[in-house]
Each structure stands twice: as C-alpha cells, then as structure tokens.
Amino acid sequence: MDSWDDLRYFQAVAETGSLTGARKRLGVNHSTVFRRIKGLEEKLGVRLFERWDARYQLTGAGELLMVRVEQVAEAIDDVDRMILGGDQTLEGKVRITCPDGFAYYQLPPLLAEFRALYPGIEIELLADSDDLNLSRMEADIALRATNNPPEHLVGRKLMTMPWQLYGSERFAHGQSGVYTAKTLSGMPVIGPERALLRLKPMQWLEKHCSAVSIVARANTLMGMAALVKAGLGVALLPDDVADGLPPLGSLDREFQSDLWLLTHRDLRSNARVKACSQFLTERLMR
C-alpha cells in the first residue's frame, strides 16, 4: 500500500455501506470516493465490494481486508489519542457532540462565555442524533443521554431529565394528566424515525402506538418538537427540547434520561479538553 489514505476511504465505505455515507464522513465529494475505491481495487487486483444499486457490500476479499484495516485504524487512533492527551496548550480545537436540544438551547450561551475566557480555543459543536465515536476522535467531549456510559469513557453525570407528553390542550380530551398506552393510542402521535429507535421511550412508543395513531414522524427530537408546535399532534419528549411547549402530562410509566459529560480516558489530561469539561460541568450540573 502506498498510504493509509487509501485504506481510510475503504473503511469509510465499508462502515457506511455507501459512497454517500463515506463522502459525508470524510468531507469529500462523491467522485473522489468512487475514484479512490476503484483505484484501490485495481491496485490490489481484487474486487472489494459488490454494488447493489447505491449500496456497497463487502466481498470475501473485502471482509479479509477490513479485519486488518480495523486493527491498523485502532492502533493509529491509540497513538493519536496518546499524543493529543499530552497536549497542554490552551489553543486549538475542541469538538463537542451533544443532543440537538442542548446544541440549540443550552450550550450556545455557555460556549460564548467559555470562548471569552479562552479565546485561543476554537469550539466545534456537533449536534447529532447518533453517538459519535470518541475512541476514533470523532469528538473530544460528548454530552450523552445514557444510564450506562461506556467503561472506556470518563466523566460525570450532570442531571436527570424526565420525559413528558407534549402537545396543545385541544388534544387533552379531559385527561387527568396521566396517560396510558390505551389513551395515547387514540390520539394523533408524532412518532420516531429509525434513528431515534435506539432510545427506550421511543421503543415503547413504537410498540404501543398503532400505525393509525402515528400521524407524522421525525428523525430528531427537535424535529418532533417542531411538529408538535405546528399542531400536528402530541409527542413524548425530554424536557430539554420542549422549549416552552405545554406539557399535557406524564405516562403511567416513568421515563427519564441521565445526561453525562464524557471524554475518552486518554484525553482527560489534554488542557483544552480538561478546561472545557470542567467549565461545562460547573455550569450544567444540577
């Protein structure tokens, strides 16, 4: 191999399953990904992917190569984190991934305050419904709604957020404020799209609401809240994305999410990451 760069393109296509997914991950255009994959296959003299419409599936040779690529990528990530973890300068970039509600409402004023204290630190805010991989340094700090943070990450629990049913009063139908799966199934419900089904409240909603009850779907909690504001129906949401929406009440079972501030243990001594983590913890912990 001439360079790790060839394998990086291969890995991105293999993991996302498409040229489009790899393009988004790597920040390049579609033709660049296609050209690099084609060139790699020609260089190795084997076909690495089977093409099914827009989907790319690994061949047997591709699967063998992927095993080695994952080993190489993990070793490179380990070295990169070790080097970055020892950086004691308060200048450079800190990437923060968080739920979209925090990205839009809670974090911006705090990050403006942090920048005033540390003007040499550039903040990159990544609002994403997916959990970015801190081991691969897709982000440096994660605000993550979880009750079981991964063991390889370190941090602190900031708060516990309850989930409630939100919607306009015209959907209440004289309810007492506590809703059951039965009463909810008779209401127009804003449901989750596939990306949100990793959340337990959304799994419960999908299980107990009929297809007739679900009048619209969204792939982010912010999107669900926006549909509620537009009057389409009701939604089960955590308090941090409600933004002034009137709560109709709670369900007859309790849902809540712990919010953790996390970083990879290799980065906890990095001066920028440490300063930002401590600042956000002080401001958000309650």
CSV table of C-alpha atoms in Angstrom, one decimal:
chain,number,residue,atom,x,y,z
A,1,MET,CA,0.0,0.0,0.0
A,2,ASP,CA,1.2,3.5,-0.9
A,3,SER,CA,-0.6,5.2,2.0
A,4,TRP,CA,-3.1,4.8,4.9
A,5,ASP,CA,-5.3,7.2,3.0
A,6,ASP,CA,-6.4,4.5,0.5
A,7,LEU,CA,-7.5,2.3,3.4
A,8,ARG,CA,-9.3,5.2,5.1
A,9,TYR,CA,-11.6,5.5,2.1
A,10,PHE,CA,-12.1,1.8,2.0
A,11,GLN,CA,-13.0,1.8,5.7
A,12,ALA,CA,-15.5,4.6,5.4
A,13,VAL,CA,-17.4,2.9,2.5
A,14,ALA,CA,-17.3,-0.5,4.3
A,15,GLU,CA,-18.8,1.0,7.5
A,16,THR,CA,-21.4,3.3,6.0
A,17,GLY,CA,-22.3,1.0,3.2
A,18,SER,CA,-22.4,3.7,0.5
A,19,LEU,CA,-20.3,6.3,-1.3
A,20,THR,CA,-22.7,8.9,0.0
A,21,GLY,CA,-22.1,7.9,3.6
A,22,ALA,CA,-18.3,7.8,3.1
A,23,ARG,CA,-18.5,11.2,1.4
A,24,LYS,CA,-20.2,12.7,4.4
A,25,ARG,CA,-17.8,11.2,6.9
A,26,LEU,CA,-14.7,12.2,5.0
A,27,GLY,CA,-15.8,15.6,3.9
A,28,VAL,CA,-15.0,15.0,0.2
A,29,ASN,CA,-17.2,14.7,-2.9
A,30,HIS,CA,-18.8,11.6,-4.3
A,31,SER,CA,-16.5,11.2,-7.3
A,32,THR,CA,-13.4,11.3,-5.1
A,33,VAL,CA,-14.6,8.4,-3.1
A,34,PHE,CA,-15.6,6.4,-6.2
A,35,ARG,CA,-12.2,7.1,-7.8
A,36,ARG,CA,-10.2,6.1,-4.7
A,37,ILE,CA,-12.2,2.8,-4.2
A,38,LYS,CA,-11.8,1.9,-7.9
A,39,GLY,CA,-8.1,2.7,-7.8
A,40,LEU,CA,-7.6,0.6,-4.6
A,41,GLU,CA,-9.3,-2.4,-6.3
A,42,GLU,CA,-7.1,-2.1,-9.3
A,43,LYS,CA,-4.0,-1.8,-7.2
A,44,LEU,CA,-4.8,-4.9,-5.2
A,45,GLY,CA,-6.2,-6.8,-8.2
A,46,VAL,CA,-9.4,-7.9,-6.4
A,47,ARG,CA,-13.0,-6.7,-6.1
A,48,LEU,CA,-13.6,-5.4,-2.6
A,49,PHE,CA,-17.3,-4.5,-2.9
A,50,GLU,CA,-20.4,-5.8,-4.6
A,51,ARG,CA,-22.6,-3.0,-5.8
A,52,TRP,CA,-26.4,-3.2,-5.2
A,53,ASP,CA,-27.9,0.0,-6.5
A,54,ALA,CA,-26.4,2.6,-4.2
A,55,ARG,CA,-25.3,0.1,-1.5
A,56,TYR,CA,-21.8,-1.3,-1.3
A,57,GLN,CA,-21.4,-4.7,0.3
A,58,LEU,CA,-18.0,-6.3,1.2
A,59,THR,CA,-16.9,-9.3,-0.9
A,60,GLY,CA,-14.9,-12.1,0.8
A,61,ALA,CA,-11.7,-10.3,-0.1
A,62,GLY,CA,-13.1,-7.0,1.3
A,63,GLU,CA,-14.0,-8.7,4.6
A,64,LEU,CA,-10.5,-10.1,5.0
A,65,LEU,CA,-9.0,-6.6,4.3
A,66,MET,CA,-11.5,-5.0,6.7
A,67,VAL,CA,-10.2,-7.1,9.6
A,68,ARG,CA,-6.7,-5.8,9.0
A,69,VAL,CA,-7.8,-2.3,8.4
A,70,GLU,CA,-9.7,-2.2,11.8
A,71,GLN,CA,-6.6,-3.4,13.5
A,72,VAL,CA,-4.4,-0.7,11.9
A,73,ALA,CA,-7.1,2.0,12.5
A,74,GLU,CA,-7.3,1.1,16.2
A,75,ALA,CA,-3.5,1.3,16.6
A,76,ILE,CA,-3.4,4.7,14.8
A,77,ASP,CA,-6.2,6.0,17.0
A,78,ASP,CA,-4.4,4.9,20.1
A,79,VAL,CA,-1.2,6.8,19.1
A,80,ASP,CA,-3.2,9.9,18.1
A,81,ARG,CA,-5.0,9.9,21.5
A,82,MET,CA,-1.8,9.4,23.4
A,83,ILE,CA,-0.2,12.4,21.6
A,84,LEU,CA,-3.3,14.6,21.9
A,85,GLY,CA,-3.8,13.6,25.6
A,86,GLY,CA,-0.4,15.2,26.4
A,87,ASP,CA,-1.1,18.5,24.8
A,88,GLN,CA,-1.0,21.2,27.5
A,89,THR,CA,-1.7,24.2,25.3
A,90,LEU,CA,-4.9,26.2,25.6
A,91,GLU,CA,-5.1,26.8,21.9
A,92,GLY,CA,-6.7,24.7,19.2
A,93,LYS,CA,-10.0,22.9,18.6
A,94,VAL,CA,-12.3,21.2,20.9
A,95,ARG,CA,-15.2,19.2,19.3
A,96,ILE,CA,-18.3,18.7,21.4
A,97,THR,CA,-21.1,16.3,20.4
A,98,CYS,CA,-24.5,16.6,22.1
A,99,PRO,CA,-28.2,16.0,21.7
A,100,ASP,CA,-29.8,18.6,19.4
A,101,GLY,CA,-31.8,20.2,22.2
A,102,PHE,CA,-28.6,21.1,24.0
A,103,ALA,CA,-27.0,22.2,20.8
A,104,TYR,CA,-29.7,24.7,20.1
A,105,TYR,CA,-30.8,26.0,23.5
A,106,GLN,CA,-28.5,25.3,26.5
A,107,LEU,CA,-24.9,25.2,25.1
A,108,PRO,CA,-24.6,28.3,22.8
A,109,PRO,CA,-24.6,30.9,25.6
A,110,LEU,CA,-22.3,28.8,27.7
A,111,LEU,CA,-19.8,28.3,24.8
A,112,ALA,CA,-19.8,32.1,24.2
A,113,GLU,CA,-18.9,32.6,27.8
A,114,PHE,CA,-16.2,29.9,27.6
A,115,ARG,CA,-14.7,31.5,24.5
A,116,ALA,CA,-14.4,34.8,26.3
A,117,LEU,CA,-12.4,33.0,29.0
A,118,TYR,CA,-10.3,31.0,26.5
A,119,PRO,CA,-10.1,32.9,23.2
A,120,GLY,CA,-7.4,30.6,21.8
A,121,ILE,CA,-9.8,27.6,21.9
A,122,GLU,CA,-12.0,27.0,18.9
A,123,ILE,CA,-15.3,25.2,19.6
A,124,GLU,CA,-16.8,22.8,17.1
A,125,LEU,CA,-20.4,21.9,18.1
A,126,LEU,CA,-21.7,18.7,16.6
A,127,ALA,CA,-25.5,18.2,17.1
A,128,ASP,CA,-26.2,14.7,16.2
A,129,SER,CA,-28.8,12.0,16.9
A,130,ASP,CA,-26.1,9.3,16.5
A,131,ASP,CA,-23.4,8.6,19.1
A,132,LEU,CA,-20.1,9.8,17.6
A,133,ASN,CA,-17.1,7.5,18.4
A,134,LEU,CA,-14.8,9.2,20.9
A,135,SER,CA,-12.2,6.3,20.5
A,136,ARG,CA,-11.8,7.4,16.9
A,137,MET,CA,-11.7,11.0,18.0
A,138,GLU,CA,-14.8,11.9,16.0
A,139,ALA,CA,-15.4,14.2,19.0
A,140,ASP,CA,-13.4,15.2,22.1
A,141,ILE,CA,-16.3,15.7,24.6
A,142,ALA,CA,-19.7,14.1,24.5
A,143,LEU,CA,-22.9,15.2,26.3
A,144,ARG,CA,-24.7,12.0,26.1
A,145,ALA,CA,-28.1,10.9,27.4
A,146,THR,CA,-27.5,7.5,28.8
A,147,ASN,CA,-28.0,5.5,32.0
A,148,ASN,CA,-24.9,3.3,31.3
A,149,PRO,CA,-21.9,5.2,29.9
A,150,PRO,CA,-19.2,3.0,28.3
A,151,GLU,CA,-16.4,1.9,30.5
A,152,HIS,CA,-13.7,3.3,28.3
A,153,LEU,CA,-15.1,6.9,28.7
A,154,VAL,CA,-14.7,9.0,31.8
A,155,GLY,CA,-16.8,11.9,33.1
A,156,ARG,CA,-19.7,12.9,35.4
A,157,LYS,CA,-23.5,12.7,35.5
A,158,LEU,CA,-24.8,16.3,35.1
A,159,MET,CA,-28.5,15.9,35.5
A,160,THR,CA,-31.6,13.6,35.1
A,161,MET,CA,-34.1,14.7,32.5
A,162,PRO,CA,-37.7,13.5,32.8
A,163,TRP,CA,-39.8,12.7,29.7
A,164,GLN,CA,-43.4,14.1,29.4
A,165,LEU,CA,-46.1,14.1,26.8
A,166,TYR,CA,-46.3,17.5,25.0
A,167,GLY,CA,-49.0,18.9,22.8
A,168,SER,CA,-51.7,21.6,22.7
A,169,GLU,CA,-54.6,21.4,25.1
A,170,ARG,CA,-57.0,20.5,22.3
A,171,PHE,CA,-55.5,17.0,22.4
A,172,ALA,CA,-56.1,16.5,26.1
A,173,HIS,CA,-59.7,15.3,25.9
A,174,GLY,CA,-60.3,15.8,29.6
A,175,GLN,CA,-57.5,13.6,30.7
A,176,SER,CA,-56.2,13.9,34.2
A,177,GLY,CA,-52.6,14.4,33.3
A,178,VAL,CA,-51.5,10.8,33.5
A,179,TYR,CA,-51.7,8.9,30.1
A,180,THR,CA,-51.7,5.2,29.4
A,181,ALA,CA,-50.8,3.4,26.3
A,182,LYS,CA,-54.5,2.9,25.6
A,183,THR,CA,-55.5,6.6,25.8
A,184,LEU,CA,-52.4,7.6,23.9
A,185,SER,CA,-53.3,5.2,21.0
A,186,GLY,CA,-56.4,7.2,20.4
A,187,MET,CA,-54.5,10.5,19.9
A,188,PRO,CA,-52.6,11.9,16.9
A,189,VAL,CA,-49.0,11.0,17.8
A,190,ILE,CA,-45.7,12.3,16.4
A,191,GLY,CA,-43.6,9.1,16.1
A,192,PRO,CA,-39.8,8.5,15.8
A,193,GLU,CA,-38.0,7.7,12.6
A,194,ARG,CA,-35.4,4.9,12.6
A,195,ALA,CA,-32.5,6.9,14.1
A,196,LEU,CA,-34.4,7.5,17.3
A,197,LEU,CA,-35.4,3.9,17.9
A,198,ARG,CA,-32.3,3.4,20.0
A,199,LEU,CA,-34.0,5.4,22.8
A,200,LYS,CA,-36.1,3.3,25.2
A,201,PRO,CA,-39.0,5.9,25.3
A,202,MET,CA,-39.2,5.8,21.5
A,203,GLN,CA,-39.1,2.0,21.5
A,204,TRP,CA,-42.0,2.0,23.9
A,205,LEU,CA,-43.9,4.5,21.8
A,206,GLU,CA,-43.4,2.5,18.6
A,207,LYS,CA,-44.6,-0.7,20.4
A,208,HIS,CA,-47.8,0.7,21.9
A,209,CYS,CA,-49.0,3.2,19.3
A,210,SER,CA,-50.8,1.8,16.2
A,211,ALA,CA,-49.9,2.9,12.7
A,212,VAL,CA,-53.2,4.8,12.6
A,213,SER,CA,-52.3,6.8,15.7
A,214,ILE,CA,-48.9,8.0,14.3
A,215,VAL,CA,-49.7,10.9,12.0
A,216,ALA,CA,-46.1,12.1,11.4
A,217,ARG,CA,-42.5,11.0,12.1
A,218,ALA,CA,-39.2,12.8,12.6
A,219,ASN,CA,-35.6,11.6,12.9
A,220,THR,CA,-34.6,14.0,15.7
A,221,LEU,CA,-36.3,15.1,18.9
A,222,MET,CA,-36.1,18.7,17.8
A,223,GLY,CA,-38.0,17.7,14.7
A,224,MET,CA,-40.7,16.0,16.8
A,225,ALA,CA,-41.0,19.1,18.9
A,226,ALA,CA,-41.3,21.3,15.8
A,227,LEU,CA,-44.2,19.2,14.6
A,228,VAL,CA,-45.9,19.5,18.0
A,229,LYS,CA,-45.6,23.3,17.8
A,230,ALA,CA,-47.2,23.2,14.3
A,231,GLY,CA,-50.2,21.5,15.9
A,232,LEU,CA,-49.9,18.1,14.2
A,233,GLY,CA,-50.2,16.1,17.3
A,234,VAL,CA,-48.6,15.1,20.6
A,235,ALA,CA,-45.1,13.7,21.3
A,236,LEU,CA,-43.2,12.1,24.1
A,237,LEU,CA,-40.1,14.3,24.7
A,238,PRO,CA,-37.4,15.0,27.2
A,239,ASP,CA,-37.7,18.4,28.9
A,240,ASP,CA,-34.6,19.8,27.3
A,241,VAL,CA,-36.2,20.0,23.8
A,242,ALA,CA,-39.6,21.2,24.9
A,243,ASP,CA,-38.7,25.0,24.6
A,244,GLY,CA,-41.9,26.4,26.0
A,245,LEU,CA,-44.2,23.6,24.8
A,246,PRO,CA,-47.1,23.0,27.2
A,247,PRO,CA,-46.8,19.5,28.9
A,248,LEU,CA,-50.0,17.6,28.8
A,249,GLY,CA,-48.8,15.2,31.5
A,250,SER,CA,-46.8,12.1,32.1
A,251,LEU,CA,-47.3,8.5,31.2
A,252,ASP,CA,-48.4,5.8,33.7
A,253,ARG,CA,-44.8,4.6,33.5
A,254,GLU,CA,-41.7,6.7,34.1
A,255,PHE,CA,-39.1,7.6,31.5
A,256,GLN,CA,-36.0,9.6,32.3
A,257,SER,CA,-32.6,10.1,30.9
A,258,ASP,CA,-29.3,10.8,32.7
A,259,LEU,CA,-27.2,13.3,31.0
A,260,TRP,CA,-23.4,12.6,31.2
A,261,LEU,CA,-20.4,14.7,30.2
A,262,LEU,CA,-17.9,12.2,28.8
A,263,THR,CA,-14.5,12.1,27.2
A,264,HIS,CA,-12.0,9.3,26.4
A,265,ARG,CA,-9.7,8.5,29.3
A,266,ASP,CA,-6.7,9.2,27.0
A,267,LEU,CA,-7.8,12.8,26.6
A,268,ARG,CA,-8.7,13.7,30.1
A,269,SER,CA,-5.2,15.4,30.7
A,270,ASN,CA,-5.4,17.4,27.5
A,271,ALA,CA,-5.5,21.1,28.7
A,272,ARG,CA,-8.2,22.2,26.2
A,273,VAL,CA,-10.5,19.2,26.8
A,274,LYS,CA,-10.0,19.5,30.6
A,275,ALA,CA,-10.8,23.2,30.7
A,276,CYS,CA,-13.9,22.8,28.6
A,277,SER,CA,-15.1,19.8,30.5
A,278,GLN,CA,-14.7,21.5,33.9
A,279,PHE,CA,-16.4,24.6,32.7
A,280,LEU,CA,-19.5,22.8,31.3
A,281,THR,CA,-19.7,20.6,34.3
A,282,GLU,CA,-19.8,23.6,36.7
A,283,ARG,CA,-22.5,25.3,34.6
A,284,LEU,CA,-24.7,22.4,33.8
A,285,MET,CA,-24.5,20.1,36.8
A,286,ARG,CA,-27.7,20.0,38.9
